[in-house]
Tab-separated table of C-alpha atoms in Angstrom:
chain	number	residue	atom	x	y	z
F	1	UNK	CA	28.289	3.937	9.977
F	2	UNK	CA	24.664	3.749	9.566
F	3	UNK	CA	22.808	6.823	8.223
F	4	UNK	CA	19.119	7.766	7.968
F	5	UNK	CA	17.456	7.081	4.563
F	6	UNK	CA	14.276	9.395	3.070
F	7	UNK	CA	11.141	7.429	3.189
F	8	UNK	CA	8.296	9.024	1.004
F	9	UNK	CA	4.607	8.103	1.925
F	10	UNK	CA	2.539	8.675	-0.953
F	11	UNK	CA	-0.942	9.478	0.049
F	12	UNK	CA	-4.494	9.146	-1.459
F	13	UNK	CA	-7.165	10.931	-0.215
F	14	UNK	CA	-11.066	9.245	-1.381
F	15	UNK	CA	-11.288	5.670	0.472
F	16	UNK	CA	-8.028	6.619	2.515
F	17	UNK	CA	-8.289	9.509	4.321
F	18	UNK	CA	-11.938	10.161	3.609
F	19	UNK	CA	-13.352	6.827	4.319
F	20	UNK	CA	-16.419	6.449	1.332
F	21	UNK	CA	-18.910	4.935	4.078
F	22	UNK	CA	-20.365	7.882	6.166
F	23	UNK	CA	-20.307	7.794	9.675
F	24	UNK	CA	-22.197	9.377	12.661
F	25	UNK	CA	-20.661	12.847	13.928
F	26	UNK	CA	-19.246	10.715	16.910
F	27	UNK	CA	-16.884	8.900	14.785
F	28	UNK	CA	-16.118	11.108	12.167
F	29	UNK	CA	-15.553	14.644	11.566
F	30	UNK	CA	-17.042	16.035	8.367
F	31	UNK	CA	-16.031	19.147	6.454
F	32	UNK	CA	-17.303	20.927	2.925
F	33	UNK	CA	-14.119	21.194	0.903
F	34	UNK	CA	-15.229	23.187	-2.588
F	35	UNK	CA	-18.479	21.495	-3.429
F	36	UNK	CA	-17.892	17.973	-1.838
F	37	UNK	CA	-18.154	16.477	1.867
F	38	UNK	CA	-15.169	15.034	2.973
F	39	UNK	CA	-15.068	13.465	6.234
F	40	UNK	CA	-12.046	11.860	8.593
F	41	UNK	CA	-11.336	9.961	11.166
F	42	UNK	CA	-9.240	12.429	13.964
F	43	UNK	CA	-7.577	9.676	15.628
F	44	UNK	CA	-5.984	8.378	12.191
F	45	UNK	CA	-5.284	12.002	11.172
F	46	UNK	CA	-3.569	12.476	14.560
F	47	UNK	CA	-1.588	9.464	14.321
F	48	UNK	CA	-0.582	10.320	10.308
F	49	UNK	CA	0.407	13.706	11.384
F	50	UNK	CA	3.047	12.219	13.875
F	51	UNK	CA	4.345	9.708	11.428
F	52	UNK	CA	4.978	12.569	8.849
F	53	UNK	CA	6.662	14.602	11.517
F	54	UNK	CA	9.460	11.627	12.032
F	55	UNK	CA	12.959	12.444	10.959
F	56	UNK	CA	13.684	11.123	7.299
F	57	UNK	CA	10.177	10.845	6.783
F	58	UNK	CA	8.068	13.201	3.963
F	59	UNK	CA	4.773	12.955	2.791
F	60	UNK	CA	3.726	13.190	-1.363
F	61	UNK	CA	0.073	13.691	-2.415
F	62	UNK	CA	-0.920	11.045	-5.210
F	63	UNK	CA	-4.711	11.487	-5.423
F	64	UNK	CA	-7.445	12.682	-8.140
F	65	UNK	CA	-7.623	15.613	-5.926
F	66	UNK	CA	-4.181	16.927	-8.218
F	67	UNK	CA	-6.476	17.424	-10.860
F	68	UNK	CA	-7.909	20.409	-8.772
F	69	UNK	CA	-4.628	21.998	-6.571
F	70	UNK	CA	-6.472	24.476	-5.057
F	71	UNK	CA	-8.796	22.184	-3.294
F	72	UNK	CA	-5.867	19.914	-2.187
F	73	UNK	CA	-4.485	23.263	-0.812
F	74	UNK	CA	-7.802	23.681	1.231
F	75	UNK	CA	-8.400	19.741	2.031
F	76	UNK	CA	-4.358	19.918	3.601
F	77	UNK	CA	-5.217	23.068	5.714
F	78	UNK	CA	-8.296	21.641	6.958
F	79	UNK	CA	-6.447	18.270	7.904
F	80	UNK	CA	-3.296	20.105	9.353
F	81	UNK	CA	-1.023	18.563	6.861
F	82	UNK	CA	0.463	21.434	5.614
F	83	UNK	CA	3.991	21.276	5.345
F	84	UNK	CA	3.894	17.773	6.199
F	85	UNK	CA	3.237	16.909	2.678
F	86	UNK	CA	5.535	18.944	0.840
F	87	UNK	CA	5.511	16.973	-2.459
F	88	UNK	CA	2.884	16.480	-5.152
F	89	UNK	CA	2.852	13.578	-7.802
F	90	UNK	CA	2.382	14.834	-11.499
F	91	UNK	CA	-1.198	14.455	-12.739
F	92	UNK	CA	-1.733	14.220	-16.638
F	93	UNK	CA	-4.038	17.033	-16.907
F	94	UNK	CA	-4.642	19.426	-13.698
F	95	UNK	CA	-6.897	22.261	-14.066
F	96	UNK	CA	-6.192	26.025	-13.395
F	97	UNK	CA	-8.302	28.575	-11.821
F	98	UNK	CA	-9.105	30.339	-14.988
F	99	UNK	CA	-10.838	26.943	-16.684
F	100	UNK	CA	-7.776	25.748	-18.478
F	101	UNK	CA	-6.258	22.799	-18.286
F	102	UNK	CA	-2.096	22.069	-17.731
F	103	UNK	CA	-1.231	18.977	-19.588
F	104	UNK	CA	1.898	16.917	-18.719
F	105	UNK	CA	4.181	15.535	-21.501
F	106	UNK	CA	5.531	12.881	-19.218
F	107	UNK	CA	2.480	10.768	-19.896
F	108	UNK	CA	1.290	8.662	-22.624
F	109	UNK	CA	-1.469	9.526	-24.974
F	110	UNK	CA	-3.272	6.522	-23.942
F	111	UNK	CA	-2.871	7.210	-20.101
F	112	UNK	CA	-6.096	5.873	-18.162
F	113	UNK	CA	-8.091	6.798	-15.399
F	114	UNK	CA	-9.455	3.743	-14.388
F	115	UNK	CA	-7.650	2.016	-12.187
F	116	UNK	CA	-8.204	-1.382	-13.757
F	117	UNK	CA	-5.980	-0.208	-17.054
F	118	UNK	CA	-2.549	-1.206	-17.492
F	119	UNK	CA	-1.735	2.594	-18.397
F	120	UNK	CA	-3.399	3.815	-15.260
F	121	UNK	CA	-2.197	7.149	-14.607
F	122	UNK	CA	-1.234	6.771	-11.098
F	123	UNK	CA	1.280	4.116	-11.721
F	124	UNK	CA	3.271	6.768	-14.000
F	125	UNK	CA	2.645	9.370	-11.699
F	126	UNK	CA	4.059	7.170	-8.597
F	127	UNK	CA	7.431	6.473	-11.186
F	128	UNK	CA	7.898	10.207	-11.837
F	129	UNK	CA	7.653	10.939	-8.271
F	130	UNK	CA	9.894	8.397	-7.267
F	131	UNK	CA	12.225	9.721	-10.069
F	132	UNK	CA	11.891	13.443	-8.368
F	133	UNK	CA	12.278	12.797	-4.852
F	134	UNK	CA	14.558	9.676	-5.126
F	135	UNK	CA	13.766	8.143	-1.887
F	136	UNK	CA	15.314	5.069	-0.384
F	137	UNK	CA	12.018	3.700	0.540
F	138	UNK	CA	8.628	4.228	-0.789
F	139	UNK	CA	5.315	4.020	0.729
F	140	UNK	CA	1.973	3.983	-0.961
F	141	UNK	CA	-1.590	4.313	0.733
F	142	UNK	CA	-4.346	3.823	-2.034
F	143	UNK	CA	-7.366	1.861	-1.884
F	144	UNK	CA	-7.290	0.952	-5.527
F	145	UNK	CA	-3.893	-0.489	-5.319
F	146	UNK	CA	-5.589	-4.159	-4.919
F	147	UNK	CA	-7.336	-3.422	-8.266
F	148	UNK	CA	-4.766	-2.047	-10.300
F	149	UNK	CA	-4.067	-3.185	-13.652
F	150	UNK	CA	-0.464	-3.621	-14.430
F	151	UNK	CA	1.342	-5.496	-17.329
F	152	UNK	CA	1.640	-9.399	-17.079
F	153	UNK	CA	4.313	-9.995	-14.716
F	154	UNK	CA	4.906	-6.506	-13.422
F	155	UNK	CA	4.762	-7.210	-9.379
F	156	UNK	CA	6.486	-3.918	-8.255
F	157	UNK	CA	3.303	-1.951	-8.050
F	158	UNK	CA	1.445	-5.353	-6.372
F	159	UNK	CA	0.494	-4.589	-2.454
F	160	UNK	CA	2.868	-5.949	-0.050
F	161	UNK	CA	5.992	-5.119	2.201
F	162	UNK	CA	9.430	-5.188	1.720
F	163	UNK	CA	12.119	-3.652	3.311
F	164	UNK	CA	12.594	-0.587	0.704
F	165	UNK	CA	8.394	-0.428	-0.146
F	166	UNK	CA	5.134	-0.708	1.700
F	167	UNK	CA	2.115	-0.517	-0.483
F	168	UNK	CA	-1.214	-0.834	1.343
F	169	UNK	CA	-4.728	-0.698	-0.058
F	170	UNK	CA	-7.246	-0.033	2.453
F	171	UNK	CA	-10.756	-0.992	2.811
F	172	UNK	CA	-12.416	2.276	0.839
F	173	UNK	CA	-15.484	1.899	3.020
F	174	UNK	CA	-13.416	2.651	6.238
F	175	UNK	CA	-10.332	4.051	4.938
F	176	UNK	CA	-7.096	4.115	7.002
F	177	UNK	CA	-7.306	2.624	10.502
F	178	UNK	CA	-5.240	3.059	13.082
F	179	UNK	CA	-3.939	-0.154	13.423
F	180	UNK	CA	-2.562	-0.032	10.089
F	181	UNK	CA	-0.836	3.086	10.798
F	182	UNK	CA	0.831	0.833	13.699
F	183	UNK	CA	1.973	-1.382	10.901
F	184	UNK	CA	3.395	1.407	8.935
F	185	UNK	CA	4.984	3.166	11.751
F	186	UNK	CA	6.676	-0.274	12.653
F	187	UNK	CA	7.654	-0.328	9.114
F	188	UNK	CA	9.008	3.337	9.367
F	189	UNK	CA	11.006	2.817	12.313
F	190	UNK	CA	13.417	-0.157	10.495
F	191	UNK	CA	14.843	2.805	8.141
F	192	UNK	CA	18.257	2.680	8.528
F	193	UNK	CA	20.562	1.637	5.858
F	194	UNK	CA	24.271	0.417	6.248
F	195	UNK	CA	26.444	2.378	4.186
F	196	UNK	CA	28.865	0.085	3.805
F	197	UNK	CA	26.928	-2.658	2.165
F	198	UNK	CA	24.720	-0.338	0.339
F	199	UNK	CA	25.040	-1.904	-3.018
F	200	UNK	CA	24.187	-5.200	-1.680
F	201	UNK	CA	20.998	-3.640	0.451
F	202	UNK	CA	19.647	-2.371	-2.964
F	203	UNK	CA	20.047	-5.815	-4.416
F	204	UNK	CA	18.110	-7.247	-1.815
F	205	UNK	CA	15.590	-5.128	-1.754
F	206	UNK	CA	14.747	-5.578	-5.308
F	207	UNK	CA	14.337	-8.606	-4.935
F	208	UNK	CA	10.958	-8.333	-3.168
F	209	UNK	CA	9.585	-11.878	-3.652
F	210	UNK	CA	12.203	-13.726	-2.015
F	211	UNK	CA	12.457	-11.611	1.025
F	212	UNK	CA	8.377	-12.224	1.016
F	213	UNK	CA	8.720	-15.786	1.074
F	214	UNK	CA	11.437	-15.573	3.714
F	215	UNK	CA	9.003	-13.922	5.729
F	216	UNK	CA	6.309	-16.024	5.379
F	217	UNK	CA	7.968	-19.105	5.952
F	218	UNK	CA	9.551	-18.047	9.065
F	219	UNK	CA	5.916	-17.786	10.347
F	220	UNK	CA	3.887	-19.918	8.274
F	221	UNK	CA	6.619	-22.863	7.306
F	222	UNK	CA	7.860	-24.209	4.115
F	223	UNK	CA	5.113	-26.350	3.817
F	224	UNK	CA	2.033	-23.868	3.610
F	225	UNK	CA	4.151	-21.574	1.914
F	226	UNK	CA	5.071	-23.917	-1.069
F	227	UNK	CA	1.446	-24.673	-1.148
F	228	UNK	CA	0.018	-21.002	-1.453
F	229	UNK	CA	2.665	-20.691	-3.891
F	230	UNK	CA	1.582	-23.801	-6.145
F	231	UNK	CA	5.290	-25.116	-6.213
F	232	UNK	CA	6.965	-27.841	-4.543
F	233	UNK	CA	8.306	-28.052	-0.901
F	234	UNK	CA	11.867	-28.605	-1.877
F	235	UNK	CA	11.654	-25.083	-3.888
F	236	UNK	CA	10.080	-23.409	-1.037
F	237	UNK	CA	12.932	-24.651	0.863
F	238	UNK	CA	15.571	-23.161	-1.768
F	239	UNK	CA	14.126	-19.760	-1.060
F	240	UNK	CA	15.610	-19.458	2.281
F	241	UNK	CA	19.282	-20.008	0.910
F	242	UNK	CA	21.269	-16.871	-0.993
F	243	UNK	CA	21.846	-18.917	-3.850
F	244	UNK	CA	18.465	-20.522	-3.964
F	245	UNK	CA	15.455	-20.293	-6.796
F	246	UNK	CA	14.015	-16.715	-6.939
F	247	UNK	CA	10.404	-16.551	-7.319
F	248	UNK	CA	8.806	-14.867	-10.509
F	249	UNK	CA	5.700	-14.664	-12.439
F	250	UNK	CA	2.982	-15.815	-10.507
F	251	UNK	CA	4.449	-17.295	-7.856
F	252	UNK	CA	5.784	-13.915	-6.796
F	253	UNK	CA	2.594	-12.629	-7.113
F	254	UNK	CA	0.967	-15.002	-4.986
F	255	UNK	CA	3.798	-14.539	-2.397
F	256	UNK	CA	3.592	-10.673	-2.433
F	257	UNK	CA	-0.085	-11.105	-2.020
F	258	UNK	CA	0.376	-13.531	0.699
F	259	UNK	CA	2.887	-11.249	2.534
F	260	UNK	CA	0.359	-8.343	2.357
F	261	UNK	CA	-2.772	-10.330	3.886
F	262	UNK	CA	-0.173	-11.413	6.721
F	263	UNK	CA	0.947	-7.858	7.577
F	264	UNK	CA	-2.897	-6.866	7.359
F	265	UNK	CA	-3.948	-9.709	9.647
F	266	UNK	CA	-1.146	-9.839	12.063
F	267	UNK	CA	-0.832	-6.391	12.357
F	268	UNK	CA	-4.323	-5.855	13.794
F	269	UNK	CA	-5.005	-9.489	15.461
F	270	UNK	CA	-1.337	-10.819	16.371
F	271	UNK	CA	0.535	-13.754	14.453
F	272	UNK	CA	-1.067	-16.635	16.363
F	273	UNK	CA	-4.696	-15.288	14.906
F	274	UNK	CA	-2.849	-14.453	11.624
F	275	UNK	CA	-1.410	-18.011	11.556
F	276	UNK	CA	-5.183	-19.678	12.243
F	277	UNK	CA	-6.980	-17.469	9.647
F	278	UNK	CA	-4.664	-18.475	6.869
F	279	UNK	CA	-5.106	-22.099	7.811
F	280	UNK	CA	-8.830	-22.226	8.977
F	281	UNK	CA	-12.079	-22.772	6.744
F	282	UNK	CA	-13.254	-19.199	5.989
F	283	UNK	CA	-17.082	-18.462	4.846
F	284	UNK	CA	-15.923	-15.505	3.262
F	285	UNK	CA	-13.869	-17.801	1.056
F	286	UNK	CA	-16.611	-20.492	0.514
F	287	UNK	CA	-15.357	-22.466	3.694
F	288	UNK	CA	-11.941	-22.542	1.913
F	289	UNK	CA	-8.801	-21.463	3.247
F	290	UNK	CA	-6.567	-18.465	2.472
F	291	UNK	CA	-4.162	-20.527	1.751
F	292	UNK	CA	-5.901	-22.237	-1.052
F	293	UNK	CA	-7.608	-19.395	-2.519
F	294	UNK	CA	-4.230	-17.214	-2.867
F	295	UNK	CA	-3.321	-20.356	-4.254
F	296	UNK	CA	-5.787	-20.213	-6.887
F	297	UNK	CA	-5.396	-16.363	-7.322
F	298	UNK	CA	-8.522	-15.467	-5.986
F	299	UNK	CA	-6.671	-12.257	-4.083
F	300	UNK	CA	-9.749	-10.090	-4.453
F	301	UNK	CA	-12.020	-12.492	-2.198
F	302	UNK	CA	-9.105	-13.390	0.400
F	303	UNK	CA	-8.591	-9.266	0.410
F	304	UNK	CA	-12.096	-8.783	1.453
F	305	UNK	CA	-12.059	-11.694	3.999
F	306	UNK	CA	-8.836	-9.842	5.586
F	307	UNK	CA	-10.653	-6.661	5.995
F	308	UNK	CA	-13.500	-8.203	7.568
F	309	UNK	CA	-11.268	-9.800	10.432
F	310	UNK	CA	-9.560	-6.508	10.931
F	311	UNK	CA	-13.090	-4.947	10.980
F	312	UNK	CA	-14.125	-7.874	13.478
F	313	UNK	CA	-16.923	-8.723	10.981
F	314	UNK	CA	-15.113	-12.329	10.244
F	315	UNK	CA	-18.011	-14.845	11.740
F	316	UNK	CA	-15.499	-17.775	11.144
């Protein structure tokens, strides 16, 4: 018997729904929310509305706008998302309309508002949100995810895609795009869980690096995946076996990042272009290949190169 699972989509605003690069009136719609001018690409909002209305899908706000919840109310109403985003993640110190501050004691005293910090507040907020809603699957769209600090070896919050999670960092300049929401919808459509093998499914979903390795090998082959991971080809081949090695540490980080890069490029350009992009010399990477740049941990450069291709600005 198969039953639908609850999927939670956590949404940032600035750099995601509100692109930071100002556009003309013909391509974007601008509105005043409080004292702030925000803009949106209406086709993106229309598509997001449809995704949030799918059965078994619920939205959640995970944004700095939680600090001023009354402005978040206005933003939600302006974009036509009222009722489609029923959840709000906790914020360490939300303001009140009377000028006070409501502190949330579930956050440590050393919580940071810098995404580069290992104590970034949004990581803790996401944990609390998941504990509250208890979704079977979790998606998080935030432009700061690719820069987020995290404890050494913590790969759970690294951008990437697996059966149970979809963590994606849009380019803050352009915000979310329709092709990126196409990729999210494809992931959402695969949302059923076999209740007869629930424990096995849960164990598999937590083993994200192995799943990502298998997905990459299916499109790039074991030699290229071994190269980008920094392991022997025999190790990469073992990942295809149910009793094989489990990637960990820096290897797992490379695999998760490579899976995210593949998802971004293939969703926009197709698998053939994505494979050529991984193995071809790239001017955004000083004519290195994405394979070698990922192996060397140059994630920010590779992310910029992938976004350049998606934006049709790659000159390679």
